[in-house]
Every structure is written in structure tokens, then in C-alpha cells.
XYZ file of C-alpha atoms in Angstrom:
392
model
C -20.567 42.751 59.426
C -18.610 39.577 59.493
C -19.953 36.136 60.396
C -17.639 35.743 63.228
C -18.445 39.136 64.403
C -21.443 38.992 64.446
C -21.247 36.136 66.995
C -18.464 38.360 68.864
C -21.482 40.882 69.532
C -23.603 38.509 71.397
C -20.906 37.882 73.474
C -19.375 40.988 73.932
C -20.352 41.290 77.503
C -18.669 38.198 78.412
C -15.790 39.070 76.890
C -15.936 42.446 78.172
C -16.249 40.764 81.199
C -13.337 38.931 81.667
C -10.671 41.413 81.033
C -10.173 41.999 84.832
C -9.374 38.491 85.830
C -6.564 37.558 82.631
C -5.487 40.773 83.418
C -4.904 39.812 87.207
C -3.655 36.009 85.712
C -1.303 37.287 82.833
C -2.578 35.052 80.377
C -6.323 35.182 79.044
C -9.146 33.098 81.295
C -10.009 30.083 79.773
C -13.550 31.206 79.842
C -12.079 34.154 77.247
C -10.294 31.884 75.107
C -13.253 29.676 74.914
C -15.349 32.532 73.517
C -13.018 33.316 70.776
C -12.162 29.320 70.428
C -16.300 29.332 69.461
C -17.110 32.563 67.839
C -14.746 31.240 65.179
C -12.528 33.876 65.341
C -8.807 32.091 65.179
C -10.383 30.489 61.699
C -10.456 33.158 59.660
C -7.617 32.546 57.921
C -7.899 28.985 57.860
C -8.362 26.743 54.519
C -11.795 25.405 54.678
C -10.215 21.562 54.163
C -9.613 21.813 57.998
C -12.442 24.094 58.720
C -11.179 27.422 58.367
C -12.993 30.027 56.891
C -10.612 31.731 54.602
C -11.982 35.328 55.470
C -11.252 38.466 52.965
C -8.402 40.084 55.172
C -10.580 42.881 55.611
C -13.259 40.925 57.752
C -10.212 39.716 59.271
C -8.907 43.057 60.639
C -12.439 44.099 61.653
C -12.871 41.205 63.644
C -9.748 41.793 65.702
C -10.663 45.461 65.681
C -14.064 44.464 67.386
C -12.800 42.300 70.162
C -9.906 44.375 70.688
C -12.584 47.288 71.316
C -14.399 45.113 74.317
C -10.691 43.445 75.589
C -7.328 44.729 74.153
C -5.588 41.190 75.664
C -8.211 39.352 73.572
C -7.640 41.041 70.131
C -4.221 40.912 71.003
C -4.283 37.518 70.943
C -7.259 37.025 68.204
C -4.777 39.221 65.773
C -1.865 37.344 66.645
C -2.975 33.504 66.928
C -5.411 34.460 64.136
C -2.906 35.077 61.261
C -0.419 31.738 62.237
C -3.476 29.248 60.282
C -2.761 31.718 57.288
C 0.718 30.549 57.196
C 0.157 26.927 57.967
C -1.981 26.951 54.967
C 1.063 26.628 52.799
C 3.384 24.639 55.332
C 4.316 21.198 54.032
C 0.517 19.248 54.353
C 1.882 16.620 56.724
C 2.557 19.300 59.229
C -1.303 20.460 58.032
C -2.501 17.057 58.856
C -0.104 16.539 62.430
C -2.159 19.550 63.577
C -5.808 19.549 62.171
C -6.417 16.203 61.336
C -8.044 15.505 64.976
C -9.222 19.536 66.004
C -9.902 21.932 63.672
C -9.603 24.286 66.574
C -6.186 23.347 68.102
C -4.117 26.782 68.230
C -0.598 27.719 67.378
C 1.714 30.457 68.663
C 4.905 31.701 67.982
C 7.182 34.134 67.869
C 8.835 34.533 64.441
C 11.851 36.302 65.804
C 14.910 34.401 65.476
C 15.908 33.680 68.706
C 16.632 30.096 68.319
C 19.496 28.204 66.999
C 18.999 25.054 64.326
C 21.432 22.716 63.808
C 21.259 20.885 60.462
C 21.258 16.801 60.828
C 19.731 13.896 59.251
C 16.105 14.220 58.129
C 16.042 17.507 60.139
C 17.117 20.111 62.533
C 18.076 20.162 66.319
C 16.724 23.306 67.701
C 17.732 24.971 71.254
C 16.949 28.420 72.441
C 14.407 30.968 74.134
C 12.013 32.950 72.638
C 9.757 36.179 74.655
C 6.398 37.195 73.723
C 4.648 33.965 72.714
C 1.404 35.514 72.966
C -1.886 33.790 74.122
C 0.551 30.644 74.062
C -1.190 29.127 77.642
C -4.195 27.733 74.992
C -1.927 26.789 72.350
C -0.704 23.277 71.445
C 1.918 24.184 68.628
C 3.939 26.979 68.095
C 6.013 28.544 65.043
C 9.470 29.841 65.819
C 12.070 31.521 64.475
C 15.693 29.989 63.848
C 19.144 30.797 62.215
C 20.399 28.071 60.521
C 23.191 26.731 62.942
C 26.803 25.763 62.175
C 27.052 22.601 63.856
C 29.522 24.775 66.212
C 26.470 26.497 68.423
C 27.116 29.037 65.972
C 25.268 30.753 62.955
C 25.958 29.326 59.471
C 27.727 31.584 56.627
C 25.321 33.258 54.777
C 23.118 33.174 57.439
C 19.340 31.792 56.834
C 16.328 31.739 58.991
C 13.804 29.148 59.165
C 9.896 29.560 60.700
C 10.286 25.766 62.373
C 6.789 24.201 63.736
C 7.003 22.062 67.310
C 4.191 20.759 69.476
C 3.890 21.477 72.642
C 6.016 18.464 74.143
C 8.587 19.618 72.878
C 8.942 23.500 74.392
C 9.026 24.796 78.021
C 6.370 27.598 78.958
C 8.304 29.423 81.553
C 5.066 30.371 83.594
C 6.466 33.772 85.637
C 8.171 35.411 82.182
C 4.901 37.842 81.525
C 4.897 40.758 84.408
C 4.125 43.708 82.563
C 2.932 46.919 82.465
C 0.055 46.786 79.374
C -1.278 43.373 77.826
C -0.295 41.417 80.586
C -3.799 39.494 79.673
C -2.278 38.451 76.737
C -0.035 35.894 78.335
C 2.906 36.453 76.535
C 5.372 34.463 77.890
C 8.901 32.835 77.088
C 9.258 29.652 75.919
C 12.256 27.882 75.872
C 13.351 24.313 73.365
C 16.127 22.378 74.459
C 17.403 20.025 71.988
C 14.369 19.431 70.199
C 14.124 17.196 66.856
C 12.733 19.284 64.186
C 11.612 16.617 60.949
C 12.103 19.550 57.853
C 8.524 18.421 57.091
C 8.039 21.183 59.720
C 10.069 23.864 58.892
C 9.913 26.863 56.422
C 12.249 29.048 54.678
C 11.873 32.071 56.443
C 13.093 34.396 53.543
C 10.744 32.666 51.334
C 7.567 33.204 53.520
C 8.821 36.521 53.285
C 8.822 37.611 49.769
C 6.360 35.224 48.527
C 8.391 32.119 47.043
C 6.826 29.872 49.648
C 2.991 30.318 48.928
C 4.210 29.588 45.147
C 6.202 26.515 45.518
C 3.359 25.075 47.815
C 0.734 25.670 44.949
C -1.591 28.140 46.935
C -3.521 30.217 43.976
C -6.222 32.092 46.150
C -5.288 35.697 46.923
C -5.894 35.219 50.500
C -2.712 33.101 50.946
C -0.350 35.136 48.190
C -0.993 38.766 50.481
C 2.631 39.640 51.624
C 3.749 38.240 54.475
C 4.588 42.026 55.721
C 0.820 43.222 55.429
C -0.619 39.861 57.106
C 1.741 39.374 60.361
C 1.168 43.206 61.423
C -2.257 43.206 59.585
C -3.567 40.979 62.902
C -1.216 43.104 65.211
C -1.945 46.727 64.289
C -5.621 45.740 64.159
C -5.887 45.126 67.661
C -4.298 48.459 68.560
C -6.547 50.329 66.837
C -9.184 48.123 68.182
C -8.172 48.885 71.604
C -8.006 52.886 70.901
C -11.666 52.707 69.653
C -12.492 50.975 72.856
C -11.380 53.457 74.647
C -12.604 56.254 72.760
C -16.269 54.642 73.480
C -15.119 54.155 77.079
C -14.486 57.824 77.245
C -17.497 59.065 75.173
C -19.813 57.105 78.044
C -18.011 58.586 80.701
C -18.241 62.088 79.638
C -21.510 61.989 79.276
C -23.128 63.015 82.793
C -19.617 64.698 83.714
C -19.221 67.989 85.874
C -16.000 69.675 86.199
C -15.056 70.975 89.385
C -15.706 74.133 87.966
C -19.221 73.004 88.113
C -19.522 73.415 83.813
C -21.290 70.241 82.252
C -18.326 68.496 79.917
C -20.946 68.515 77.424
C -20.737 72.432 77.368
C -16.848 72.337 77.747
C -15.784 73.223 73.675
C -11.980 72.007 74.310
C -13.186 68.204 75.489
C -15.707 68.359 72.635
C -13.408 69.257 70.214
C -10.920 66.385 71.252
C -13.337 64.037 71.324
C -13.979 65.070 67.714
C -10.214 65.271 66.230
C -9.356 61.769 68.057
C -12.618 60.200 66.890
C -11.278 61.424 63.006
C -7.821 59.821 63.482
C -9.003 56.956 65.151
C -11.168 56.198 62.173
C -8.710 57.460 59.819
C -6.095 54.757 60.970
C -8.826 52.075 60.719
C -9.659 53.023 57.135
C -6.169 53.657 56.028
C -4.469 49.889 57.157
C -7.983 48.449 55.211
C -7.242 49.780 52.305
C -3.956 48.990 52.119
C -5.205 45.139 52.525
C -8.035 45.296 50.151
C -5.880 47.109 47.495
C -3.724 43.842 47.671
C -6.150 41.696 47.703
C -7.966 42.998 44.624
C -4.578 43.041 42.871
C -3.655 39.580 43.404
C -7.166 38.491 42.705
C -6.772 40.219 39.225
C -3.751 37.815 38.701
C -1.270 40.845 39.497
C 1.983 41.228 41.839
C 2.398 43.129 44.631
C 5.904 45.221 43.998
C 8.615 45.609 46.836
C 7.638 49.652 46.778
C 4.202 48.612 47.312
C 5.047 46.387 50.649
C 7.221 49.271 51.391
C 4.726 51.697 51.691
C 2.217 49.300 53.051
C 4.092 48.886 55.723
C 4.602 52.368 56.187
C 0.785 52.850 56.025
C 0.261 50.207 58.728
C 3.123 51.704 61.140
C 1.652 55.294 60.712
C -2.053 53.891 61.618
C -1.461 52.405 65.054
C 0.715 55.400 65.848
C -1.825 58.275 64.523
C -4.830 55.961 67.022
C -2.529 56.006 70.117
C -1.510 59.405 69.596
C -5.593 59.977 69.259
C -6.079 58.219 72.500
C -3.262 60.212 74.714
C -5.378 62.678 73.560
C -8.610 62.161 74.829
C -7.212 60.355 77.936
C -5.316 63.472 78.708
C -8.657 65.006 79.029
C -10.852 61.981 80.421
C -10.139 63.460 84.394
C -8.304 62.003 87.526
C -11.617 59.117 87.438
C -9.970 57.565 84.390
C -6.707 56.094 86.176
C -8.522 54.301 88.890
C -7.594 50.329 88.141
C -11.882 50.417 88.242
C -12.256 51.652 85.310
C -10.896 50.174 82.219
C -9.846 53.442 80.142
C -6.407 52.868 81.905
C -5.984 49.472 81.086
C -7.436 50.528 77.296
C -4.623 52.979 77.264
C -1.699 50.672 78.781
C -2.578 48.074 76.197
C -2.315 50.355 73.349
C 1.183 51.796 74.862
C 2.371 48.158 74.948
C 0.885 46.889 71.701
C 2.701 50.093 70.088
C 6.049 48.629 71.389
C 5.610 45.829 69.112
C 8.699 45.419 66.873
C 6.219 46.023 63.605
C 5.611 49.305 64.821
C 9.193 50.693 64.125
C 8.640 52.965 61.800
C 12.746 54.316 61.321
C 14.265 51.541 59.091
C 10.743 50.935 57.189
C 9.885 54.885 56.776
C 13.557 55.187 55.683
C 13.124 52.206 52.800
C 9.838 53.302 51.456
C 11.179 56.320 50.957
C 14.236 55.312 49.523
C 12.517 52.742 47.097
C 10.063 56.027 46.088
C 13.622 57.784 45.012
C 14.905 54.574 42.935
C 16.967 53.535 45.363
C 16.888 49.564 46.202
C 17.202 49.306 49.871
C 19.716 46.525 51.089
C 20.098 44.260 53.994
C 18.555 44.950 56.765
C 16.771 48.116 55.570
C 14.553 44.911 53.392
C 13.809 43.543 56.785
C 10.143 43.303 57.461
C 9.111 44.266 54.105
């Protein structure tokens, strides 16, 4: 077990605890962000110059798993906060500095999604727009965002380009009622919206490059931690939590079946159909755990042995990590289906278990058409183009 989870398990009841109340907030309590502000947990990925820990993805993943398994709002936001220090770790080092220098544990969101227009002028970029789902962003003092390259028009420049641009919190609007939602409404995922905002292009990336790889490289980064693609880290943190949440509720379920009668008066421990559920969803619970691991490990020892990971091999990464979270929520309709009318009271929390792992599988890295549909071409010698490269 991890360092950071092993402090997550001494406070597991506390975070446990405090699922009801961000839940009822839509945004997580300060008392939960505090816990995962001191386990350590938004560190992992850090570099140890600013206090990070720079965490093996793997421990990474099982850390998010773990909290996501006590509070699927928390992982959510542990796997999603959690992977932005990876990226900073090869942002220009006076946007490094801006950041750590005075708080090792100041926070970033995002969202990467382009959403945002900016507008090319001296010594930077002008940036307006509004971006959803900035996740866990109420306890954040930074946040990355996705841009197209404007025009100078309001429009989009020919080619177009993307840039990951990095603004403090002065300088973007929370918009507090934009997170009333069916499943990870703990999460706090709100909109935020920029409004003319100076960008310096110390504090921008090349979104493309971040992408495929060219911006670890140019910023010197060596360590295999910060060359893993891009497409395995994002959804590494995001996936994670999903299946975190579906073996919370798997344990949720196991406890509550325990001393269960049917109204037909037969113990559920004698009932062979709920047994044998429990069983298959239990297998492809852990088989989704096991399976996005690997796929992270397998990078990492490549890398490590001074190697490149290959488009196919993103490809069907990604296709790995897409199949996992679906495989554990298909697992969990499965034993929810079967966990009585006592599961969907709101005082119990298998329901919200299995709203947050309906939402969390909504998440646009859990499309699996276009990536499914590139893997496979890649496999057949094919080179996908446009946007079939998109996420990979």
C-alpha cells in the first residue's frame, strides 16, 4: 500500500463521513478537501522541488481507487485535481514558481476542453469564454483551460491550434448555481467563465504538444513519470475513481446482504442467483482494476527502459481504459439490480455509489466509438486521421 493511502485509511471514516453534506452543497466540504489537502493525495504527481511526491502511476490510480471506494465525489476530485501537478511539472518554471513558490499545496483545476477563445497579442493571449465541469474547482486557486487559438476576429485561426492556458483565480468567474446534477454533484463541478483575461505565454501550452509528447521533451523532463502519454494520465485519474466508486459499492452491498431476508422469508445468503452476482461483478470489478494498471505500468516500464510508447499502443490503451470503467459499472447495475427496494433510500449510500458511477461514465474519456474505431483501425495498418487521433 501507498504512503498516501495508507494515511487515507485512518481517515476513511471521516471521509466516509462527509459524503452526505458535499453531496447536499454540490461542491466537496471543506472538512473533505482538507483530508485529501493532508493525506497528500493531490501530490502524487508532483516534482519533489515543490514537494510533490512523484508517485509510480500505479500508486496513483490506487489511491484514487481507495478514496473513491469511501466517497465517489472525493476520488472524483482526487483523480482529477491529482493529475493537473503532473502537467505543471513541465509548464514553463515561472508558471511552476507563480504557483508553488509560497504553498506546495495550492490546487489547480481545469477543464482541458476547448471552450475558450485566445486572441494572440503582445507578450500573450487575451482569453474570453466559459468552460462546464471544473471539478473540485471551489478549493482551487488556479486552473488550466482549454483554448483555440483566436483570429483577432472572435473567430478561430486557420489551421486551428489549441492551447492548455494557466490563470489564477482573479482572473475567472465561478458561477456558483452551474452544478445541479443527478450523480457527483459533491464534486462541485461548476462553470467558470474568463472575460478578457491577459494570458503572459509564460502560462500557456501547446495543447497538441502535451498531447503526443513534444512538450515533456522540449521542457527537459527525463523521468518516466512525466513522459507517460498524456491519453493514459488525464483518464488514468478519471477512470480510477469510477472503478473506485463501483468497488465501494460492491462492499456497500456485500455488508448489506449479509443479515438479509427476502420476503420469501429465504436468507440471501442461501439465495444461489444473488450469490452468484455477487461473484461475477466482484470478477469484473477487479478485472477492470487490474486491466487499466497494467496498461500504466506497461508504460511506465517501457519508458523507464529508455523506449517509446507507439500511437497503436495509446490507441489501445485507451481502449483498455474505456472498456474498464464500462465492464465495473456494468458490474455494479448488476448487483444493484439485486441489492432490494432498501438500496434506493437517499439513507443509504449504494444509490449515491451507483449515481456517481452513472455520471463519472458520462465523462467525455469514456467514449469508446471514435477511440474503439482507431485502435482498431491502427491494428489493420490504417493511420487514423483528424479527429479519429483525438484523445489518443
Amino acid at each position: 500500500m501507498g504512503q498516501v493511502l495508507d494515511r487515507i485509511e485512518v481517515v476513511a471514516e471521516e471521509i466516509r463521513g462527509q459524503a452526505v453534506e458535499s453531496e447536499t452543497a454540490c461542491r466537496l466540504t471543506d472538512t473533505a478537501a482538507r483530508l485529501l489537502r493532508d493525506s497528500g493525495a493531490i501530490r502524487l504527481l508532483q516534482p519533489k522541488l515543490y514537494g510533490g511526491i512523484e508517485a509510480h502511476p500505479r500508486e496513483f490510480a490506487e489511491t484514487v481507487m481507495g478514496i473513491a471506494a469511501l466517497d465517489g465525489a472525493s476520488g472524483w476530485v482526487a483523480g482529477v485535481v491529482g493529475v493537473h501537478p503532473w502537467e505543471l511539472a513541465f509548464a514553463d518554471p515561472r508558471v511552476q514558481q507563480e504557483i508553488w513558490s509560497e504553498n506546495y499545496d495550492t490546487w489547480i483545476a481545469s477543464p482541458y476542453a476547448p471552450m475558450g477563445i485566445a486572441t494572440p497579442v503582445d507578450g500573450g493571449y487575451v482569453l474570453t469564454g466559459r468552460w462546464s465541469f471544473s471539478s473540485g474547482t471551489d478549493h482551487c486557486q488556479w486552473a488550466f483551460l482549454g483554448a483555440m487559438v483566436g483570429d483577432g476576429e472572435g473567430g478561430v485561426a486557420m489551421p486551428p491550434s489549441s492551447l492548455h492556458v494557466i490563470l489564477p483565480r482573479v482572473d475567472y468567474q465561478i458561477v456558483g448555481d452551474s452544478w445541479d446534477v443527478i450523480g457527483l454533484r459533491g464534486t462541485g463541478s461548476k462553470d467558470l467563465i474568463v472575460d478578457g483575461a491577459f494570458i503572459p505565454s509564460h502560462r500557456t501550452l501547446d495543447a497538441w504538444k502535451v498531447m503526443d509528447g513534444r512538450a515533456q521533451k522540449e521542457a527537459g523532463r527525463s523521468e518516466p513519470l512525466y513522459n507517460m502519454p498524456y491519453s493514459c494520465m488525464f483518464p488514468l485519474g478519471i477512470t480510477s475513481a469510477v472503478i473506485g466508486i463501483a468497488e465501494g459499492a460492491l462492499a456497500c452491498h456485500i455488508a448489506a446482504q449479509k443479515d438479509r431476508v427476502a420476503i420469501t422469508g429465504q436468507k440471501i445468503k442461501e439465495d444461489p442467483y444473488v450469490l452468484s452476482a455477487i461473484g461475477e461483478s466482484a470478477a469484473e470489478i477487479n478485472a477492470s482494476r487490474v486491466s487499466l494498471i497494467e496498461t500504466a505500468e506497461r508504460f511506465y516500464d517501457k519508458l523507464d527502459a529508455g523506449k517509446e510508447i507507439t500511437f497503436e499502443e495509446r490507441a489501445i490503451g485507451r481502449r483498455t481504459q474505456i472498456a474498464a470503467a464500462w465492464r465495473a459499472v456494468r458490474a455494479l447495475d448488476e448487483i444493484f439490480t439485486r441489492a432490494g427496494g432498501g438500496a434506493l433510500r437517499y439513507s443509504t449510500p449504494m444509490q449515491r455509489f451507483w449515481r456517481d458511477a452513472h455520471a463519472g461514465l458520462a465523462h467525455a474519456v469514456h467514449v469508446p466509438g471514435p477511440t474503439n474505431h482507431a485502435s482498431a483501425l491502427t491494428q489493420l495498418g490504417v493511420e487514423p486521421q483528424g479527429m479519429m487521433r483525438a484523445m489518443i
